[in-house]
Amino acid sequence: MSMHNYAAGSKFADKIKQMHSAETSGSQLYFVLAFLAKEKGLDDLADAMLKNAMEDSLHGGMYGAMLGKGRVDEASFWKQVVNLYRLEAGAGEPLQAMADEVRAGGEEDLARAVESTIGEELEHARRLEAVFEARGIDFSK
């Protein structure tokens, strides 16, 4: 049984919405604190925060699915995944343009921070490509 859209028929829909909000907000705060901990050289704290953030993100995903987020039928599911892939694969140029604009505005450190994400965004796309290729999913359209 899929839990997708479970909340629609549940008397606990409001509780599920609250949990979704709490988990996604909590994961965002964990990620922020992990970044700040890393800046401070608190690598052990950063690692703990990252693990907590990822788990809370997964919890938020579970509650989001219960709220009907995402697509569950096979064709729509893969279409949504491919669309997400396209965003990741196309992130390089817009992020570089943003970094260039920020740099031109005199914010070198901010520009380098934006640029530091480009490789990871493209790696997200490469990971998805590997799955698509292994499963014979056409991601070119």
Short mmCIF file of N, CA and C in Angstrom, two decimals:
data_model
loop_
_atom_site.label_atom_id
_atom_site.label_comp_id
_atom_site.label_asym_id
_atom_site.label_seq_id
_atom_site.Cartn_x
_atom_site.Cartn_y
_atom_site.Cartn_z
N MET A 1 0.84 -1.19 0.00
CA MET A 1 0.00 0.00 0.00
C MET A 1 0.87 1.25 0.00
N SER A 2 0.55 2.18 -0.84
CA SER A 2 1.27 3.45 -0.89
C SER A 2 0.70 4.40 0.15
N MET A 3 1.57 5.18 0.74
CA MET A 3 1.13 6.20 1.69
C MET A 3 0.83 7.52 0.98
N HIS A 4 1.03 7.53 -0.36
CA HIS A 4 0.80 8.76 -1.11
C HIS A 4 -0.63 9.24 -0.91
N ASN A 5 -0.76 10.48 -0.52
CA ASN A 5 -2.05 11.15 -0.30
C ASN A 5 -2.87 10.52 0.82
N TYR A 6 -2.23 9.81 1.69
CA TYR A 6 -2.89 9.16 2.83
C TYR A 6 -3.67 10.17 3.67
N ALA A 7 -3.11 11.36 3.82
CA ALA A 7 -3.73 12.36 4.69
C ALA A 7 -5.11 12.78 4.20
N ALA A 8 -5.37 12.66 2.89
CA ALA A 8 -6.65 13.09 2.35
C ALA A 8 -7.82 12.38 3.02
N GLY A 9 -7.62 11.15 3.42
CA GLY A 9 -8.70 10.41 4.05
C GLY A 9 -8.51 10.19 5.54
N SER A 10 -7.58 10.89 6.13
CA SER A 10 -7.27 10.66 7.54
C SER A 10 -7.80 11.77 8.43
N LYS A 11 -8.31 11.38 9.57
CA LYS A 11 -8.73 12.38 10.55
C LYS A 11 -7.52 13.07 11.18
N PHE A 12 -6.32 12.58 10.85
CA PHE A 12 -5.09 13.17 11.38
C PHE A 12 -4.37 14.03 10.35
N ALA A 13 -5.07 14.46 9.31
CA ALA A 13 -4.46 15.26 8.24
C ALA A 13 -3.78 16.50 8.81
N ASP A 14 -4.41 17.18 9.74
CA ASP A 14 -3.79 18.39 10.31
C ASP A 14 -2.52 18.05 11.07
N LYS A 15 -2.50 16.94 11.74
CA LYS A 15 -1.29 16.50 12.46
C LYS A 15 -0.18 16.18 11.46
N ILE A 16 -0.55 15.54 10.36
CA ILE A 16 0.45 15.20 9.33
C ILE A 16 1.01 16.48 8.73
N LYS A 17 0.17 17.49 8.49
CA LYS A 17 0.64 18.79 7.99
C LYS A 17 1.61 19.43 8.98
N GLN A 18 1.27 19.37 10.26
CA GLN A 18 2.15 19.92 11.29
C GLN A 18 3.50 19.22 11.30
N MET A 19 3.46 17.89 11.19
CA MET A 19 4.72 17.13 11.19
C MET A 19 5.55 17.44 9.94
N HIS A 20 4.89 17.58 8.81
CA HIS A 20 5.60 17.95 7.57
C HIS A 20 6.31 19.28 7.77
N SER A 21 5.60 20.25 8.28
CA SER A 21 6.18 21.57 8.51
C SER A 21 7.33 21.51 9.52
N ALA A 22 7.12 20.79 10.61
CA ALA A 22 8.16 20.69 11.64
C ALA A 22 9.42 20.02 11.11
N GLU A 23 9.25 18.93 10.38
CA GLU A 23 10.41 18.19 9.88
C GLU A 23 11.16 18.97 8.80
N THR A 24 10.44 19.61 7.88
CA THR A 24 11.13 20.35 6.83
C THR A 24 11.79 21.61 7.41
N SER A 25 11.13 22.28 8.32
CA SER A 25 11.75 23.45 8.97
C SER A 25 12.95 23.03 9.80
N GLY A 26 12.80 21.94 10.54
CA GLY A 26 13.90 21.44 11.35
C GLY A 26 15.10 21.06 10.51
N SER A 27 14.86 20.40 9.37
CA SER A 27 15.98 20.00 8.53
C SER A 27 16.69 21.23 7.96
N GLN A 28 15.93 22.25 7.60
CA GLN A 28 16.57 23.47 7.09
C GLN A 28 17.45 24.11 8.15
N LEU A 29 16.97 24.16 9.37
CA LEU A 29 17.76 24.74 10.45
C LEU A 29 19.00 23.90 10.72
N TYR A 30 18.86 22.58 10.72
CA TYR A 30 20.02 21.71 10.88
C TYR A 30 21.06 21.98 9.79
N PHE A 31 20.62 22.13 8.54
CA PHE A 31 21.56 22.40 7.45
C PHE A 31 22.27 23.74 7.65
N VAL A 32 21.54 24.75 8.07
CA VAL A 32 22.15 26.07 8.34
C VAL A 32 23.19 25.94 9.44
N LEU A 33 22.81 25.27 10.52
CA LEU A 33 23.73 25.12 11.64
C LEU A 33 24.94 24.25 11.27
N ALA A 34 24.74 23.26 10.40
CA ALA A 34 25.86 22.44 9.93
C ALA A 34 26.83 23.30 9.15
N PHE A 35 26.32 24.15 8.29
CA PHE A 35 27.18 25.06 7.53
C PHE A 35 27.97 25.96 8.46
N LEU A 36 27.30 26.54 9.44
CA LEU A 36 27.97 27.43 10.38
C LEU A 36 28.98 26.69 11.24
N ALA A 37 28.62 25.48 11.66
CA ALA A 37 29.56 24.67 12.45
C ALA A 37 30.82 24.37 11.64
N LYS A 38 30.64 24.05 10.36
CA LYS A 38 31.79 23.77 9.48
C LYS A 38 32.68 25.00 9.37
N GLU A 39 32.06 26.18 9.22
CA GLU A 39 32.83 27.43 9.17
C GLU A 39 33.66 27.63 10.43
N LYS A 40 33.13 27.19 11.56
CA LYS A 40 33.80 27.36 12.85
C LYS A 40 34.82 26.26 13.13
N GLY A 41 34.94 25.31 12.20
CA GLY A 41 35.88 24.22 12.40
C GLY A 41 35.36 23.13 13.32
N LEU A 42 34.06 23.13 13.57
CA LEU A 42 33.44 22.13 14.44
C LEU A 42 32.94 20.97 13.58
N ASP A 43 33.88 20.25 13.00
CA ASP A 43 33.55 19.21 12.04
C ASP A 43 32.68 18.10 12.63
N ASP A 44 32.93 17.74 13.89
CA ASP A 44 32.12 16.69 14.51
C ASP A 44 30.67 17.14 14.66
N LEU A 45 30.48 18.38 15.06
CA LEU A 45 29.12 18.92 15.18
C LEU A 45 28.47 19.04 13.80
N ALA A 46 29.24 19.49 12.82
CA ALA A 46 28.71 19.62 11.45
C ALA A 46 28.26 18.26 10.94
N ASP A 47 29.06 17.23 11.16
CA ASP A 47 28.68 15.88 10.70
C ASP A 47 27.40 15.40 11.38
N ALA A 48 27.29 15.62 12.69
CA ALA A 48 26.07 15.22 13.40
C ALA A 48 24.86 15.99 12.88
N MET A 49 25.04 17.29 12.65
CA MET A 49 23.94 18.12 12.14
C MET A 49 23.52 17.67 10.74
N LEU A 50 24.48 17.32 9.89
CA LEU A 50 24.15 16.86 8.54
C LEU A 50 23.34 15.57 8.58
N LYS A 51 23.74 14.65 9.43
CA LYS A 51 22.99 13.39 9.54
C LYS A 51 21.57 13.66 10.02
N ASN A 52 21.43 14.52 11.04
CA ASN A 52 20.11 14.86 11.54
C ASN A 52 19.27 15.56 10.47
N ALA A 53 19.91 16.45 9.73
CA ALA A 53 19.21 17.19 8.67
C ALA A 53 18.69 16.25 7.59
N MET A 54 19.53 15.32 7.19
CA MET A 54 19.11 14.38 6.13
C MET A 54 17.96 13.50 6.62
N GLU A 55 18.05 13.02 7.85
CA GLU A 55 16.97 12.19 8.37
C GLU A 55 15.68 12.99 8.50
N ASP A 56 15.78 14.23 9.02
CA ASP A 56 14.57 15.05 9.11
C ASP A 56 14.02 15.39 7.73
N SER A 57 14.89 15.57 6.75
CA SER A 57 14.41 15.80 5.37
C SER A 57 13.63 14.59 4.86
N LEU A 58 14.15 13.40 5.15
CA LEU A 58 13.43 12.18 4.74
C LEU A 58 12.09 12.07 5.47
N HIS A 59 12.07 12.44 6.73
CA HIS A 59 10.79 12.42 7.46
C HIS A 59 9.82 13.41 6.81
N GLY A 60 10.33 14.59 6.48
CA GLY A 60 9.50 15.59 5.81
C GLY A 60 8.99 15.07 4.47
N GLY A 61 9.84 14.32 3.76
CA GLY A 61 9.42 13.72 2.49
C GLY A 61 8.31 12.72 2.68
N MET A 62 8.42 11.93 3.75
CA MET A 62 7.38 10.95 4.03
C MET A 62 6.04 11.65 4.30
N TYR A 63 6.08 12.67 5.16
CA TYR A 63 4.84 13.39 5.44
C TYR A 63 4.35 14.13 4.21
N GLY A 64 5.27 14.66 3.38
CA GLY A 64 4.87 15.32 2.14
C GLY A 64 4.16 14.37 1.21
N ALA A 65 4.67 13.15 1.09
CA ALA A 65 4.00 12.14 0.26
C ALA A 65 2.61 11.85 0.81
N MET A 66 2.50 11.78 2.13
CA MET A 66 1.18 11.54 2.75
C MET A 66 0.21 12.68 2.44
N LEU A 67 0.77 13.86 2.19
CA LEU A 67 -0.06 15.02 1.86
C LEU A 67 -0.32 15.14 0.36
N GLY A 68 0.16 14.16 -0.41
CA GLY A 68 -0.11 14.14 -1.84
C GLY A 68 0.94 14.81 -2.69
N LYS A 69 2.06 15.19 -2.09
CA LYS A 69 3.13 15.80 -2.87
C LYS A 69 3.83 14.70 -3.67
N GLY A 70 4.37 15.08 -4.81
CA GLY A 70 5.03 14.10 -5.67
C GLY A 70 4.00 13.35 -6.50
N ARG A 71 4.50 12.58 -7.42
CA ARG A 71 3.64 11.79 -8.31
C ARG A 71 3.86 10.33 -8.02
N VAL A 72 2.79 9.56 -8.05
CA VAL A 72 2.89 8.16 -7.67
C VAL A 72 2.76 7.21 -8.86
N ASP A 73 1.97 7.57 -9.90
CA ASP A 73 1.86 6.65 -11.03
C ASP A 73 3.17 6.66 -11.80
N GLU A 74 3.52 5.53 -12.37
CA GLU A 74 4.85 5.31 -12.94
C GLU A 74 5.28 6.40 -13.93
N ALA A 75 4.45 6.71 -14.90
CA ALA A 75 4.82 7.68 -15.93
C ALA A 75 5.01 9.08 -15.34
N SER A 76 4.08 9.50 -14.49
CA SER A 76 4.17 10.83 -13.89
C SER A 76 5.35 10.92 -12.92
N PHE A 77 5.61 9.83 -12.21
CA PHE A 77 6.73 9.78 -11.28
C PHE A 77 8.04 10.03 -12.03
N TRP A 78 8.27 9.26 -13.10
CA TRP A 78 9.51 9.41 -13.86
C TRP A 78 9.59 10.76 -14.55
N LYS A 79 8.45 11.28 -15.00
CA LYS A 79 8.44 12.61 -15.61
C LYS A 79 8.88 13.66 -14.59
N GLN A 80 8.40 13.53 -13.38
CA GLN A 80 8.79 14.48 -12.34
C GLN A 80 10.28 14.36 -12.02
N VAL A 81 10.78 13.14 -11.96
CA VAL A 81 12.20 12.93 -11.70
C VAL A 81 13.04 13.51 -12.84
N VAL A 82 12.63 13.29 -14.09
CA VAL A 82 13.36 13.83 -15.23
C VAL A 82 13.32 15.36 -15.21
N ASN A 83 12.19 15.94 -14.86
CA ASN A 83 12.11 17.40 -14.77
C ASN A 83 13.07 17.94 -13.70
N LEU A 84 13.16 17.24 -12.59
CA LEU A 84 14.11 17.64 -11.55
C LEU A 84 15.54 17.51 -12.06
N TYR A 85 15.81 16.44 -12.78
CA TYR A 85 17.13 16.26 -13.41
C TYR A 85 17.46 17.45 -14.30
N ARG A 86 16.51 17.88 -15.11
CA ARG A 86 16.76 18.99 -16.04
C ARG A 86 17.13 20.27 -15.29
N LEU A 87 16.48 20.49 -14.16
CA LEU A 87 16.83 21.66 -13.34
C LEU A 87 18.27 21.55 -12.86
N GLU A 88 18.65 20.38 -12.39
CA GLU A 88 20.01 20.17 -11.90
C GLU A 88 21.02 20.31 -13.04
N ALA A 89 20.74 19.66 -14.17
CA ALA A 89 21.66 19.67 -15.31
C ALA A 89 21.83 21.07 -15.89
N GLY A 90 20.80 21.88 -15.79
CA GLY A 90 20.85 23.23 -16.34
C GLY A 90 21.26 24.30 -15.35
N ALA A 91 21.66 23.90 -14.16
CA ALA A 91 21.95 24.88 -13.11
C ALA A 91 23.25 25.63 -13.31
N GLY A 92 24.20 25.06 -14.04
CA GLY A 92 25.52 25.65 -14.15
C GLY A 92 25.53 27.07 -14.69
N GLU A 93 24.91 27.27 -15.84
CA GLU A 93 24.94 28.60 -16.47
C GLU A 93 24.23 29.66 -15.64
N PRO A 94 23.00 29.40 -15.14
CA PRO A 94 22.35 30.44 -14.33
C PRO A 94 23.11 30.75 -13.03
N LEU A 95 23.68 29.72 -12.42
CA LEU A 95 24.45 29.97 -11.20
C LEU A 95 25.72 30.76 -11.50
N GLN A 96 26.37 30.44 -12.61
CA GLN A 96 27.57 31.21 -12.98
C GLN A 96 27.20 32.65 -13.30
N ALA A 97 26.07 32.84 -13.98
CA ALA A 97 25.62 34.20 -14.29
C ALA A 97 25.34 34.97 -13.00
N MET A 98 24.74 34.29 -12.04
CA MET A 98 24.48 34.93 -10.75
C MET A 98 25.79 35.29 -10.06
N ALA A 99 26.74 34.36 -10.08
CA ALA A 99 28.04 34.62 -9.46
C ALA A 99 28.74 35.78 -10.15
N ASP A 100 28.66 35.83 -11.47
CA ASP A 100 29.29 36.93 -12.22
C ASP A 100 28.66 38.27 -11.86
N GLU A 101 27.33 38.28 -11.74
CA GLU A 101 26.63 39.51 -11.38
C GLU A 101 27.02 39.96 -9.97
N VAL A 102 27.06 39.00 -9.06
CA VAL A 102 27.43 39.30 -7.67
C VAL A 102 28.88 39.81 -7.61
N ARG A 103 29.76 39.15 -8.36
CA ARG A 103 31.17 39.57 -8.40
C ARG A 103 31.28 40.99 -8.96
N ALA A 104 30.54 41.27 -10.04
CA ALA A 104 30.57 42.61 -10.63
C ALA A 104 30.05 43.66 -9.65
N GLY A 105 29.21 43.24 -8.72
CA GLY A 105 28.70 44.15 -7.70
C GLY A 105 29.63 44.27 -6.50
N GLY A 106 30.81 43.66 -6.60
CA GLY A 106 31.80 43.83 -5.55
C GLY A 106 31.77 42.82 -4.42
N GLU A 107 31.03 41.73 -4.61
CA GLU A 107 30.89 40.73 -3.55
C GLU A 107 31.62 39.44 -3.94
N GLU A 108 32.93 39.48 -3.91
CA GLU A 108 33.76 38.34 -4.34
C GLU A 108 33.50 37.09 -3.50
N ASP A 109 33.43 37.22 -2.19
CA ASP A 109 33.22 36.05 -1.34
C ASP A 109 31.88 35.38 -1.62
N LEU A 110 30.85 36.20 -1.81
CA LEU A 110 29.53 35.66 -2.13
C LEU A 110 29.55 34.98 -3.50
N ALA A 111 30.23 35.59 -4.46
CA ALA A 111 30.34 35.00 -5.80
C ALA A 111 31.01 33.63 -5.73
N ARG A 112 32.09 33.52 -4.96
CA ARG A 112 32.77 32.23 -4.83
C ARG A 112 31.87 31.20 -4.13
N ALA A 113 31.07 31.64 -3.17
CA ALA A 113 30.15 30.72 -2.50
C ALA A 113 29.13 30.16 -3.48
N VAL A 114 28.57 31.02 -4.34
CA VAL A 114 27.62 30.57 -5.35
C VAL A 114 28.31 29.61 -6.31
N GLU A 115 29.50 29.97 -6.76
CA GLU A 115 30.25 29.11 -7.69
C GLU A 115 30.58 27.75 -7.08
N SER A 116 30.76 27.73 -5.77
CA SER A 116 31.12 26.46 -5.12
C SER A 116 30.01 25.42 -5.21
N THR A 117 28.80 25.85 -5.51
CA THR A 117 27.69 24.90 -5.60
C THR A 117 27.51 24.31 -6.99
N ILE A 118 28.12 24.93 -7.99
CA ILE A 118 27.89 24.51 -9.37
C ILE A 118 28.29 23.05 -9.60
N GLY A 119 29.46 22.67 -9.18
CA GLY A 119 29.91 21.29 -9.37
C GLY A 119 29.01 20.28 -8.71
N GLU A 120 28.52 20.61 -7.53
CA GLU A 120 27.61 19.69 -6.83
C GLU A 120 26.28 19.58 -7.55
N GLU A 121 25.77 20.69 -8.04
CA GLU A 121 24.50 20.64 -8.78
C GLU A 121 24.65 19.76 -10.02
N LEU A 122 25.76 19.89 -10.72
CA LEU A 122 26.00 19.07 -11.90
C LEU A 122 26.20 17.60 -11.52
N GLU A 123 26.79 17.36 -10.36
CA GLU A 123 26.94 15.98 -9.88
C GLU A 123 25.57 15.37 -9.56
N HIS A 124 24.66 16.17 -9.05
CA HIS A 124 23.28 15.69 -8.82
C HIS A 124 22.71 15.17 -10.13
N ALA A 125 22.92 15.93 -11.20
CA ALA A 125 22.42 15.51 -12.52
C ALA A 125 23.11 14.23 -12.97
N ARG A 126 24.43 14.14 -12.77
CA ARG A 126 25.16 12.93 -13.20
C ARG A 126 24.66 11.69 -12.44
N ARG A 127 24.37 11.84 -11.17
CA ARG A 127 23.84 10.70 -10.40
C ARG A 127 22.51 10.23 -10.99
N LEU A 128 21.66 11.18 -11.32
CA LEU A 128 20.37 10.82 -11.90
C LEU A 128 20.56 10.20 -13.29
N GLU A 129 21.47 10.74 -14.07
CA GLU A 129 21.74 10.17 -15.40
C GLU A 129 22.14 8.71 -15.29
N ALA A 130 22.97 8.39 -14.32
CA ALA A 130 23.42 7.00 -14.14
C ALA A 130 22.22 6.08 -13.87
N VAL A 131 21.29 6.55 -13.07
CA VAL A 131 20.09 5.76 -12.79
C VAL A 131 19.24 5.63 -14.05
N PHE A 132 19.05 6.73 -14.75
CA PHE A 132 18.26 6.69 -15.98
C PHE A 132 18.86 5.71 -16.98
N GLU A 133 20.17 5.80 -17.16
CA GLU A 133 20.83 4.91 -18.12
C GLU A 133 20.71 3.45 -17.70
N ALA A 134 20.87 3.17 -16.42
CA ALA A 134 20.76 1.80 -15.92
C ALA A 134 19.34 1.25 -16.09
N ARG A 135 18.35 2.13 -16.06
CA ARG A 135 16.96 1.70 -16.15
C ARG A 135 16.35 1.92 -17.53
N GLY A 136 17.14 2.44 -18.46
CA GLY A 136 16.62 2.68 -19.80
C GLY A 136 15.62 3.81 -19.87
N ILE A 137 15.74 4.78 -18.99
CA ILE A 137 14.82 5.93 -18.97
C ILE A 137 15.35 7.01 -19.91
N ASP A 138 14.52 7.46 -20.84
CA ASP A 138 14.91 8.51 -21.78
C ASP A 138 14.77 9.86 -21.05
N PHE A 139 15.89 10.51 -20.82
CA PHE A 139 15.87 11.79 -20.13
C PHE A 139 16.21 12.95 -21.06
N SER A 140 16.27 12.67 -22.35
CA SER A 140 16.65 13.70 -23.33
C SER A 140 15.46 14.55 -23.77
N LYS A 141 14.25 14.08 -23.53
CA LYS A 141 13.07 14.81 -24.01
C LYS A 141 12.50 15.68 -22.92
#
